[in-house]
Coordinates of C-alpha atoms in Angstrom, one line a residue:
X60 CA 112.5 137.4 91.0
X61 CA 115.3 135.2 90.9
X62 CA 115.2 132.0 93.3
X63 CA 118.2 129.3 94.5
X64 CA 117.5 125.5 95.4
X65 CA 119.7 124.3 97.5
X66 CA 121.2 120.5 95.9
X67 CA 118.8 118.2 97.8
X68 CA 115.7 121.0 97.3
X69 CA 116.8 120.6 93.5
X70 CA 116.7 116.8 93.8
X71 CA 113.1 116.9 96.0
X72 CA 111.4 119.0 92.8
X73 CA 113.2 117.2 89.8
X74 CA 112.0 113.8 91.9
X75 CA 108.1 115.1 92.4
X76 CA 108.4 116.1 88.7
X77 CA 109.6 112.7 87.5
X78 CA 106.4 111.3 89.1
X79 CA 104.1 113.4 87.7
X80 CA 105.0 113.3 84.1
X81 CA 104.9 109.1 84.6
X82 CA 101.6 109.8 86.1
X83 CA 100.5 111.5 82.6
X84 CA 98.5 109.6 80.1
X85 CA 99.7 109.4 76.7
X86 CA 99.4 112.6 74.0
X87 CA 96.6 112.2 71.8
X88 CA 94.3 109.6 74.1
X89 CA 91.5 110.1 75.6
X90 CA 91.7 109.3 79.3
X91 CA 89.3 106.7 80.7
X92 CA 88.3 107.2 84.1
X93 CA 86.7 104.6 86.1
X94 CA 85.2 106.3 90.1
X95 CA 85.3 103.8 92.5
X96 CA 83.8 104.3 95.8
X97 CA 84.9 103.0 99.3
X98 CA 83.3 102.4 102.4
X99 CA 84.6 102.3 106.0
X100 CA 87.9 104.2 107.3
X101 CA 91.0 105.1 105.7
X102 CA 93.8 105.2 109.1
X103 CA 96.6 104.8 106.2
X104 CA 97.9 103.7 102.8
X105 CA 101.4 102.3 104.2
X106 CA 100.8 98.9 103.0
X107 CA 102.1 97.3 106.2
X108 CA 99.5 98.4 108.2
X109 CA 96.5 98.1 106.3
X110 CA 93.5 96.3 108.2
X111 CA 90.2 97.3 106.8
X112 CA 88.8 96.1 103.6
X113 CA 89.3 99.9 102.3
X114 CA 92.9 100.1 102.8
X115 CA 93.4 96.7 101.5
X116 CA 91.6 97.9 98.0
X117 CA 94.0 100.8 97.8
X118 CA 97.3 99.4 98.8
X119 CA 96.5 96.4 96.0
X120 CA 96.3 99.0 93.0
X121 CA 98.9 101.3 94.5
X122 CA 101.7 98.4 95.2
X123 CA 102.7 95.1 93.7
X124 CA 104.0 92.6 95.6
X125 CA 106.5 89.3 94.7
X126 CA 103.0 87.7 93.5
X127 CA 99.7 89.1 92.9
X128 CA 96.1 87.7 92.2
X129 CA 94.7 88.1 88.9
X130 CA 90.6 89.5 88.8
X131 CA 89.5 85.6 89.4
X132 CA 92.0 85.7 92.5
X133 CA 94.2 83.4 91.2
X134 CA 98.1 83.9 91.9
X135 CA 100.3 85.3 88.9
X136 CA 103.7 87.0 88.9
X137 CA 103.8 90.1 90.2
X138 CA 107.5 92.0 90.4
X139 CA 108.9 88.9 90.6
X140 CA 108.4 87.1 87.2
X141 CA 109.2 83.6 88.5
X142 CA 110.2 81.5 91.5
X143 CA 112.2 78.0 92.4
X144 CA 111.3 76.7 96.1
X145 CA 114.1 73.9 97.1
X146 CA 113.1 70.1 97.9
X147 CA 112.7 70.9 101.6
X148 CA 110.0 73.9 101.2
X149 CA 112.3 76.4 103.1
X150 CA 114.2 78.5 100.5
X151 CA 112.1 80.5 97.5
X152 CA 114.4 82.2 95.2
X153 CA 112.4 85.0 93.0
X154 CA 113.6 86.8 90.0
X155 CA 112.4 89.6 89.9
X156 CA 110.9 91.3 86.4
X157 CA 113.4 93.0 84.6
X158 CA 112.6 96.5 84.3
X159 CA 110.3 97.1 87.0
X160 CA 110.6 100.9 88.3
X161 CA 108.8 102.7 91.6
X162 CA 107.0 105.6 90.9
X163 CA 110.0 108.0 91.4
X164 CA 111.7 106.0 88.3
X165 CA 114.1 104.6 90.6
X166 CA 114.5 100.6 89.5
X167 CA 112.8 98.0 91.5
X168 CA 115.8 96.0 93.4
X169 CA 116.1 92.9 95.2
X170 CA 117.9 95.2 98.1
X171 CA 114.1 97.2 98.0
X172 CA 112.2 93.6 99.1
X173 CA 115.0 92.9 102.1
X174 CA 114.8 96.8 103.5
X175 CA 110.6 96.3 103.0
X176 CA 110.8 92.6 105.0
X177 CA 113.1 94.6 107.5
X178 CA 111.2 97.1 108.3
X179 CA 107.9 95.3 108.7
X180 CA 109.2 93.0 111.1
X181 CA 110.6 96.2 112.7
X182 CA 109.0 96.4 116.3
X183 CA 108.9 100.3 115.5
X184 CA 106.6 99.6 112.4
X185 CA 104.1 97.9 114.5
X186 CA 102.7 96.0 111.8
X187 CA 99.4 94.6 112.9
X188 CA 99.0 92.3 110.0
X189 CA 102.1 90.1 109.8
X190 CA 101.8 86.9 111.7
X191 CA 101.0 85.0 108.7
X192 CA 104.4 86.5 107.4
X193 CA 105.8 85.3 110.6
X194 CA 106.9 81.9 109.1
X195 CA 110.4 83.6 107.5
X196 CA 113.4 82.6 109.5
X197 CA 113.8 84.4 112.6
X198 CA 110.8 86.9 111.5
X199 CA 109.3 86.3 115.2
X200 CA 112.6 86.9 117.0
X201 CA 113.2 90.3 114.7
X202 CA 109.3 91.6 115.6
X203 CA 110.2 90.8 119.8
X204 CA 113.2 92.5 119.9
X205 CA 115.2 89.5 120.4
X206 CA 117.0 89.6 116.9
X207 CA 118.5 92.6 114.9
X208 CA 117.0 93.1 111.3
X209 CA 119.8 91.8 109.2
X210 CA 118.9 87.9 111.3
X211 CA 115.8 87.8 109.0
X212 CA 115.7 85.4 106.5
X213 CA 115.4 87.9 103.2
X214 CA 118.5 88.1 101.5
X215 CA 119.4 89.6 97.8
X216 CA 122.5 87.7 96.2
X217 CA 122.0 90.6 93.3
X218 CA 119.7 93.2 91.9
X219 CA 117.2 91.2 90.5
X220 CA 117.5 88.1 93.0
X221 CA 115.8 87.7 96.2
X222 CA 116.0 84.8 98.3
X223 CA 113.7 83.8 101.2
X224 CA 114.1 81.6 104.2
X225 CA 111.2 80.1 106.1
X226 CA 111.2 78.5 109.3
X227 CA 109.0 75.7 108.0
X228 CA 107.7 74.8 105.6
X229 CA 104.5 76.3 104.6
X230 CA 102.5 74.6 101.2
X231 CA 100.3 78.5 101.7
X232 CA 103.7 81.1 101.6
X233 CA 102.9 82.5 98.4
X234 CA 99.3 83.1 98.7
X235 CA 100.6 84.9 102.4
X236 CA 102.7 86.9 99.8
X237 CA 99.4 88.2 97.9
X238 CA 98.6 90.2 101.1
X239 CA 99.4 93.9 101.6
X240 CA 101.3 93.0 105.1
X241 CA 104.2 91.6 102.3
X242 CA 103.7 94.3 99.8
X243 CA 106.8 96.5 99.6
X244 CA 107.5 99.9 100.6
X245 CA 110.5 101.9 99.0
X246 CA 112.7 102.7 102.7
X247 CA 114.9 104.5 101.1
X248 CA 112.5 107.2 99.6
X249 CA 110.7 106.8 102.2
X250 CA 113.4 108.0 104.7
X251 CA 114.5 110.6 101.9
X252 CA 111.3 112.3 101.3
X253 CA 109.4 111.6 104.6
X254 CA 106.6 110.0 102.9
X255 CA 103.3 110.4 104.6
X256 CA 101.3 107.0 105.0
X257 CA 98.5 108.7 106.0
X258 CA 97.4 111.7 103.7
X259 CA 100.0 109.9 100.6
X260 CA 101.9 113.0 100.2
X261 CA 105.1 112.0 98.2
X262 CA 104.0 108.2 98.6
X263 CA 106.5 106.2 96.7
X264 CA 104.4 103.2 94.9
X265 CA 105.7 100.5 92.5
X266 CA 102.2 99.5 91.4
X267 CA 99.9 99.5 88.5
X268 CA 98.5 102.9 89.7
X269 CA 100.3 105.9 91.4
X270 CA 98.4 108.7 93.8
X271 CA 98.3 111.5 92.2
X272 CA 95.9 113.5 94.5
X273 CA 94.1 112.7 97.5
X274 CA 91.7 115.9 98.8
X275 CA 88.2 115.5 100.6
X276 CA 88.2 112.0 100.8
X277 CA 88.6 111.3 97.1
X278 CA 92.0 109.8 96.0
X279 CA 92.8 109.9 92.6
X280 CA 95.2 107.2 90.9
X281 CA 97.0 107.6 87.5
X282 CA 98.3 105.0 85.6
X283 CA 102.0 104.9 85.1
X284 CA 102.4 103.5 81.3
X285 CA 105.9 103.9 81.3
X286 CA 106.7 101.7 83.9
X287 CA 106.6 97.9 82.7
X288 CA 104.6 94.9 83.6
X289 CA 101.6 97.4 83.3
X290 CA 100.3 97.5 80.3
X291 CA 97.6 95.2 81.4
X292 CA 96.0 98.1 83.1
X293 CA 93.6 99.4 80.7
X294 CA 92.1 102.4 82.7
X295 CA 94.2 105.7 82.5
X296 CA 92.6 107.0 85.9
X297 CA 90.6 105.6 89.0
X298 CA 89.0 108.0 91.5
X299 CA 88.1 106.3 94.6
X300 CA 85.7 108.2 96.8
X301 CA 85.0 107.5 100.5
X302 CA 81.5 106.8 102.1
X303 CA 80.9 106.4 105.6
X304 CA 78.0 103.4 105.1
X305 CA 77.1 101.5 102.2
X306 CA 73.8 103.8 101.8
X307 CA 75.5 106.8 101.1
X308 CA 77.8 104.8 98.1
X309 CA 74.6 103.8 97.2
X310 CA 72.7 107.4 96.7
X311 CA 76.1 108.0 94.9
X312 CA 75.4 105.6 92.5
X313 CA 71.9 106.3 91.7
X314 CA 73.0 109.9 91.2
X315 CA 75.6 108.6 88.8
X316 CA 78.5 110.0 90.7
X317 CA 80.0 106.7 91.1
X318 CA 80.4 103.4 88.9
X319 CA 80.9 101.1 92.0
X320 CA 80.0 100.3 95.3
X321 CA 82.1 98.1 97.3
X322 CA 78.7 96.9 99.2
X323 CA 75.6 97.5 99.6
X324 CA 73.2 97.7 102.5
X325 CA 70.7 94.5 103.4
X326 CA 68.0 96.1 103.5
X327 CA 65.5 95.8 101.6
X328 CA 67.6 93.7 99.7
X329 CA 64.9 92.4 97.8
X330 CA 64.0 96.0 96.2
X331 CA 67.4 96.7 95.9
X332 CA 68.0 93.5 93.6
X333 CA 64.7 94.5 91.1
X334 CA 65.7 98.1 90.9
X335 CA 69.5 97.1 90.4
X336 CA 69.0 94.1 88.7
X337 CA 72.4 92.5 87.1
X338 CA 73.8 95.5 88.3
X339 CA 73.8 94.0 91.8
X340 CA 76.3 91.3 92.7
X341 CA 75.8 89.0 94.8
X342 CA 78.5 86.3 95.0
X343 CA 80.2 83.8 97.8
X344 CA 83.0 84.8 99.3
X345 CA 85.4 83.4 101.9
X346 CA 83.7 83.5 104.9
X347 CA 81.2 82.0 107.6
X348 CA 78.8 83.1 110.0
X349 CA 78.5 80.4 112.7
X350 CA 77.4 79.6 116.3
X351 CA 80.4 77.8 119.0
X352 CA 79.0 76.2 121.9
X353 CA 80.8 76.6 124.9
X354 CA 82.4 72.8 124.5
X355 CA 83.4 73.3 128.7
X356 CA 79.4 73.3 130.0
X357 CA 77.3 70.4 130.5
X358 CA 75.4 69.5 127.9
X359 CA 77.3 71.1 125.2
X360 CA 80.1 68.5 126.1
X361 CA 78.2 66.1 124.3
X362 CA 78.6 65.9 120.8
X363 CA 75.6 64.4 120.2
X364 CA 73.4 67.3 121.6
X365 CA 75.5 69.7 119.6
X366 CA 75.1 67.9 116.9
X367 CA 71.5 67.5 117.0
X368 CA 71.2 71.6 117.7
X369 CA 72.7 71.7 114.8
X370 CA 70.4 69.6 112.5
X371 CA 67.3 71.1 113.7
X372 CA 68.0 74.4 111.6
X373 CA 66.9 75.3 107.9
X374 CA 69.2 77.4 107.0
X375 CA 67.8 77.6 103.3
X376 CA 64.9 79.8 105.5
X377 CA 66.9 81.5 107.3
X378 CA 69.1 83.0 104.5
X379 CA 66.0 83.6 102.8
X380 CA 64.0 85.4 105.2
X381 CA 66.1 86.7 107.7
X382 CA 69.4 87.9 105.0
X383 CA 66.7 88.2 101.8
X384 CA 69.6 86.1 99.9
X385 CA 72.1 88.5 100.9
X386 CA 74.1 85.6 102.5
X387 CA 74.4 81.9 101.6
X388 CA 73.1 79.0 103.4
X389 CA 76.3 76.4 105.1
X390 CA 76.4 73.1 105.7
X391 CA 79.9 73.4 106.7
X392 CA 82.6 75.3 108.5
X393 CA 84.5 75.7 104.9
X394 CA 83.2 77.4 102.5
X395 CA 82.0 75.3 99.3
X396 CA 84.7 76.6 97.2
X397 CA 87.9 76.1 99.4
X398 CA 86.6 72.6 100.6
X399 CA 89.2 69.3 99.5
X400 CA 86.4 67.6 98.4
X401 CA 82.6 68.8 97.7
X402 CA 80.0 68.3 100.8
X403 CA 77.3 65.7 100.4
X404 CA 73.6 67.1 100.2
X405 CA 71.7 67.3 103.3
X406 CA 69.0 65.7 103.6
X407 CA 65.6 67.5 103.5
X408 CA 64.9 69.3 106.9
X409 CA 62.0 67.6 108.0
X410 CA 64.4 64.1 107.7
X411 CA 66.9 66.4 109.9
X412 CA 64.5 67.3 112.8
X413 CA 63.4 63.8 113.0
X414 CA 67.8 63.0 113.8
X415 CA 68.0 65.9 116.0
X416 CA 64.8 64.5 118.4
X417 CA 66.6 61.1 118.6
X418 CA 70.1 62.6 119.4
X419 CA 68.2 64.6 122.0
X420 CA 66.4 61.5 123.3
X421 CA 69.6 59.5 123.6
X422 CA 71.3 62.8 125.5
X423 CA 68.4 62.4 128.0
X424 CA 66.3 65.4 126.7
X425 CA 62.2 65.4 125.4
X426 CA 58.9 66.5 127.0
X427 CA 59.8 66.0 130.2
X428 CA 63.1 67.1 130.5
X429 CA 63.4 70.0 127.9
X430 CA 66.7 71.9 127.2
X431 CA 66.9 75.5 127.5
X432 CA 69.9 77.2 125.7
X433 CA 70.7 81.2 125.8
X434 CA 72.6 82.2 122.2
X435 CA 74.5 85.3 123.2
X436 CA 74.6 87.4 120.3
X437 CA 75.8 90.9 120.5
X438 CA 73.7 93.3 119.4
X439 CA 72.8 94.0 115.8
X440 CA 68.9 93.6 114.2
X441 CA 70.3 91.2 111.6
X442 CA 72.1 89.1 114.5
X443 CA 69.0 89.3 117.1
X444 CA 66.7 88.1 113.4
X445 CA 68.8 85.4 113.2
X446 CA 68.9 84.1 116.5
X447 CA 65.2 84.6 116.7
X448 CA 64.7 82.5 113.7
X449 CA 66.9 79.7 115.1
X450 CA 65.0 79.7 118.6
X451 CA 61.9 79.0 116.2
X452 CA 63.8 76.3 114.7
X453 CA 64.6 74.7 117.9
X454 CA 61.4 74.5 119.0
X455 CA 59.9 72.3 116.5
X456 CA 62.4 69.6 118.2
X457 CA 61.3 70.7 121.7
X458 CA 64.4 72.8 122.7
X459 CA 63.6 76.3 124.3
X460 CA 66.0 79.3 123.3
X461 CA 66.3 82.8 124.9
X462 CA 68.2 85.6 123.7
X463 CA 71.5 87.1 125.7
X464 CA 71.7 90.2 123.5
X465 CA 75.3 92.3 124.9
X466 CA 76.7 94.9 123.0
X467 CA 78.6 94.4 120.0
X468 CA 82.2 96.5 120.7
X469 CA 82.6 94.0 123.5
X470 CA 80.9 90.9 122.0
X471 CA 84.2 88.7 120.6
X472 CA 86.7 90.6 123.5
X473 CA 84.2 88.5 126.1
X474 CA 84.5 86.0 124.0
X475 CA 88.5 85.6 123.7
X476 CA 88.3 86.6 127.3
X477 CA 86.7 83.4 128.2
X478 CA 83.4 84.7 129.0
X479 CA 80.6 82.1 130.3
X480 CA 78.0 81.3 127.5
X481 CA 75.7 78.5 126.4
X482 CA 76.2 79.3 122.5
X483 CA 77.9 82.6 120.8
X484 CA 77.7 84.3 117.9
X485 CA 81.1 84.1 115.8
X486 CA 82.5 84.9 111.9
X487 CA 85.5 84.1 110.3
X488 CA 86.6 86.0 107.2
X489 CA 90.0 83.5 105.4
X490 CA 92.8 85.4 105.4
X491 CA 94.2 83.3 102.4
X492 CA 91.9 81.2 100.4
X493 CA 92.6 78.0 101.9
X494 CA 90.7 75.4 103.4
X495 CA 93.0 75.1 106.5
X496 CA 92.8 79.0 107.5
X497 CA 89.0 78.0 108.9
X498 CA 90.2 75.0 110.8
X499 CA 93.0 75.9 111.9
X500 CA 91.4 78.8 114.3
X501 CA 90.3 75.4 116.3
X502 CA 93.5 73.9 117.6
X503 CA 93.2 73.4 121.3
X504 CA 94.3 76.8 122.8
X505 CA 93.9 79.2 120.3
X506 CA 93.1 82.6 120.5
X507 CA 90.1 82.5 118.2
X508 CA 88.4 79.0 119.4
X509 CA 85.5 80.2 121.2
X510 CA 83.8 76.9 121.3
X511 CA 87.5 75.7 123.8
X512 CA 87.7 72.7 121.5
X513 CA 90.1 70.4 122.0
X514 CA 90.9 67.4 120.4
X515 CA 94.6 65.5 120.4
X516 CA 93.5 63.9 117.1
X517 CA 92.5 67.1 115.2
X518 CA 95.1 69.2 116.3
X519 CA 97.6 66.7 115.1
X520 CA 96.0 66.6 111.7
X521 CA 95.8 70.5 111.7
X522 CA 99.8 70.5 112.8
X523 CA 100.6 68.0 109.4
X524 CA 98.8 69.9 107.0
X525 CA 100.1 72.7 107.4
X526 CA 103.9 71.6 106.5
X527 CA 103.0 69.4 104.1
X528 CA 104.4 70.3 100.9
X529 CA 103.1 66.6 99.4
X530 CA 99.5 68.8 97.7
X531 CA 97.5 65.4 97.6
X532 CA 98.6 64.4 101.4
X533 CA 97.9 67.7 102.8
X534 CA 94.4 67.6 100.5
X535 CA 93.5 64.1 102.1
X536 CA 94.5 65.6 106.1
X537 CA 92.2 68.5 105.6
X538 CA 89.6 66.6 104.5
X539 CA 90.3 64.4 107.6
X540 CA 90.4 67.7 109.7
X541 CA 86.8 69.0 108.6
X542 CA 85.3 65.8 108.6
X543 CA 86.1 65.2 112.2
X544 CA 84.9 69.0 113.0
X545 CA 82.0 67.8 111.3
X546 CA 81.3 65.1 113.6
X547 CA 82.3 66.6 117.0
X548 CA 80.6 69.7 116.0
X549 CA 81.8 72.2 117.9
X550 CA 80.1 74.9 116.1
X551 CA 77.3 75.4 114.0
X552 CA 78.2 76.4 110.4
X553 CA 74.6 79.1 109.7
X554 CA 75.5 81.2 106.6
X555 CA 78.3 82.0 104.2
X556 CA 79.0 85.4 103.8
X557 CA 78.6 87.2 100.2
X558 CA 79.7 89.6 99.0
X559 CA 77.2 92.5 98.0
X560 CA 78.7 95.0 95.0
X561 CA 77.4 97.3 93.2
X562 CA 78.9 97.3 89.2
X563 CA 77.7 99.3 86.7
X564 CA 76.8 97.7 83.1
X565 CA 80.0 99.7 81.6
X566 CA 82.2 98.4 83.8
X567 CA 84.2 95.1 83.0
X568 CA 86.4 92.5 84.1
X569 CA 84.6 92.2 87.3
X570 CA 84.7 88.4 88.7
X571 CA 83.8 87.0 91.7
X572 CA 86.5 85.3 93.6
X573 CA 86.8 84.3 97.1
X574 CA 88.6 87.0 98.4
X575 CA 86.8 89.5 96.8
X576 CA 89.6 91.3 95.5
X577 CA 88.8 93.6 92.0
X578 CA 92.2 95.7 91.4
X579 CA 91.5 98.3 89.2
X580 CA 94.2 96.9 86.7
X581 CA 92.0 94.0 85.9
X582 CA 88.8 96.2 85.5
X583 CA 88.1 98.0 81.6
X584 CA 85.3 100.5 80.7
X585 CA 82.9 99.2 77.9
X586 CA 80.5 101.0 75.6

């Protein structure tokens, strides 16, 4: 039976059969497949719009952004091969990599960056992930409807040129270029083929890997070796597999149906690490679990009973006990390996408990007057451990604790809310690895200081560093910065999260780095 295409039904299938023969691996090799799994939801794989630590590992092998972070997470070209910033921090001109084509074979162009920018500063987008972005001229004004998209500051000048425009300057821009939110999408297919962000049928992708079949929760990635800038991608094929808990990727694992597990679960951690063994990693990553005092209720005004609370804790034991290693003890608010300048050791715990019963003493609190704290927690069995082992800690400086267990959906909405509480749970996860993202969450006012801190003197250090394009002045403000958070201790620094994967022995390249962030193009299979 004979069959007609109409011109743009022509152009559709030669298009779709452009991508799949880039998609094939070459004649005569053996294709290496590596089967990753994920856990947690998968709303989407437009780049824009990725929130969850899932839909961050796909978007990062399926785009390449301006930069990109090499497998120890430090920043490299990406489809830009270089970049000049002027004197002033506010203009970044990138050229990008010559020969650099989208899955489609369509060349990557400057003009592909400014329609990208556009539309994710497009109210309609309603990206959820952009404020860091929101530092490019007139970004704000574009995503409130104030501004039309051609007032953003993303201009080409040419093909291969792109220039940028910030509003300030900001000494962190490129590493806020290393996140999905700035990774690009191709409008123009986009529009052309009504790409589907959510199941990735015709998805349009300028990365190391393009989809070339998602069914059942399994999507399947191909390497495009045609396409250049790539060849450092050393596996033909990546299968990524979606679990709905870290226990089912595990029983994948141990069934060999899988060579990685993105996490694994806590418990039994201990078993887990002698049947695993090096196949277990457990590493530090950017993050810290912490308490905040409510800074607004008597006594927790006064640093010196905060800071004494504080002091009383081993955190060595608690880690220990309570996370069987699975997390990190923390001295500070930072994490060890985004601080300006390493934390002194403490001293040994006993020495600390002897402090925290003097501070107490001078605040008017012993024997007779004891203080009675609630720690509001939210609900969880590792949360509620945790706080139990601190109330224990307490008391071996005469402080009596209670729990205030609420339910964890509407634990950190109460919080930002402004809900009453002697102490509260909290976490922060960096969004870039840099010291300053963990202070900064502390300025007087802002949406994520529980503890209502506020101090003139820190905020004005916070506000410095963070346009400070002088890297030994902005080193020596945010040292300033967490040294006075230190003192005034607001919050109680407990654990540093880790991150818990699961690697098998044949798979390499794997190195920790703070953000945690393995693209497959860094990864290889060994014997």
């Amino acid at each position: 039976m004979q069959s007609f295409l109409s011109r743009g039904a022509l152009a559709l299938a030669l298009a779709l059969a452009s991508i799949a023969t880039l998609l094939q691996p070459a004649a005569g090799e053996a294709a290496t497949v590596l089967r990753r799994g994920l856990v947690g939801p998968v709303e989407t794989l437009d780049p824009q719009k990725a929130a969850t630590v899932a839909e961050t590992t796909l978007a990062l092998d399926l785009f390449e952004g301006l930069v990109r972070r090499d497998g120890a997470g430090r920043l490299v070209p990406g489809a830009a091969s270089g970049w000049e910033i002027s004197p002033d921090g506010l203009v970044y001109t990138f050229t990008l990599r010559e020969g650099a084509r989208w899955s489609n074979g369509d060349p990557v162009k400057a003009g592909d960056f400014v329609a990208s920018f556009r539309r994710l500063f497009d109210p309609a987008t309603d990206a959820t992930e952009d404020g860091p972005l929101q530092v490019i001229a007139n970004a704000g004004a574009v995503k409130s409807g104030f501004a039309k998209g051609d007032a953003l500051g993303v201009s080409a000048t040419d093909d291969r040129t792109l220039v940028i425009r910030l509003d300030k300057p900001t000494p962190t821009f490129l590493d806020r270029l290393a996140a999905p939110a700035a990774l690009p999408v191709n409008v123009s297919a986009s529009r052309k083929l009504g790409s589907d962000f959510k199941t990735g049928t015709k998805l349009v992708t300028n990365g190391a890997y393009g989809l070339s079949g998602n069914a059942k929760g399994i999507y399947t990635l191909a390497r495009d070796a045609k396409r250049a800038g790539d060849s450092a991608a050393a596996i033909d094929t990546v299968t990524y597999r979606r679990f709905e808990t870290a226990t089912d990727c595990l029983a994948a694992y141990r069934s060999g149906e899988v060579d990685i597990c993105p996490d694994a679960p806590t418990e039994k951690l201990e078993d887990l690490k002698a049947e695993l063994g090096p196949a277990l990693r457990i590493e530090p990553y950017a993050g810290t679990y912490f308490y905040a005092f409510n800074t607004t209720r008597p006594p927790f005004d006064d640093a010196k009973v905060r800071r004494a609370l504080s002091l009383a804790i081993d955190r060595e034991a608690l880690a220990a006990s309570v996370w069987s290693g699975g997390m990190l003890p923390a001295s500070s608010l930072v994490p060890a390996a985004l601080q300006p300048k390493p934390s002194p050791a403490e001293p040994p715990i006993a020495a600390r408990r002897e402090e925290a019963r003097s501070l107490l003493a001078a605040a008017g609190f012993g024997d007779r007057k004891p203080l009675t704290i609630a720690i509001r927690t939210g609900s969880g069995v590792a949360n509620e451990a945790t706080a139990a082992r601190v109330i224990a800690d307490w008391k071996a400086v005469g402080v009596e604790g209670r729990l205030d267990t609420s339910q964890a959906d509407g634990h950190f909405a109460a919080l930002r809310d402004k809900a009453d509480f002697d102490i509260a749970r909290a976490g922060w996860i960096g969004d870039e690895p840099d010291a300053l993202d963990f202070l900064e969450i502390f300025r007087s006012g802002g949406r994520f200081n529980y503890a209502r801190y506020a101090n003139p003197a820190f905020d004005r250090l916070v506000a410095a560093a963070e346009t400070e394009t002088d890297g030994s002045k902005r080193a020596a403000d945010v040292s300033e910065a967490a040294t006075m958070l230190g003192e005034d201790a607001p919050v109680i620094p407990l654990l540093f999260y880790a991150s818990l994967s699961i690697v098998s022995p044949k798979v390499g390249g794997w190195t920790a780095n703070p953000l945690d962030q393995h693209p497959s193009r860094m990864l290889n299979l060994v014997d």
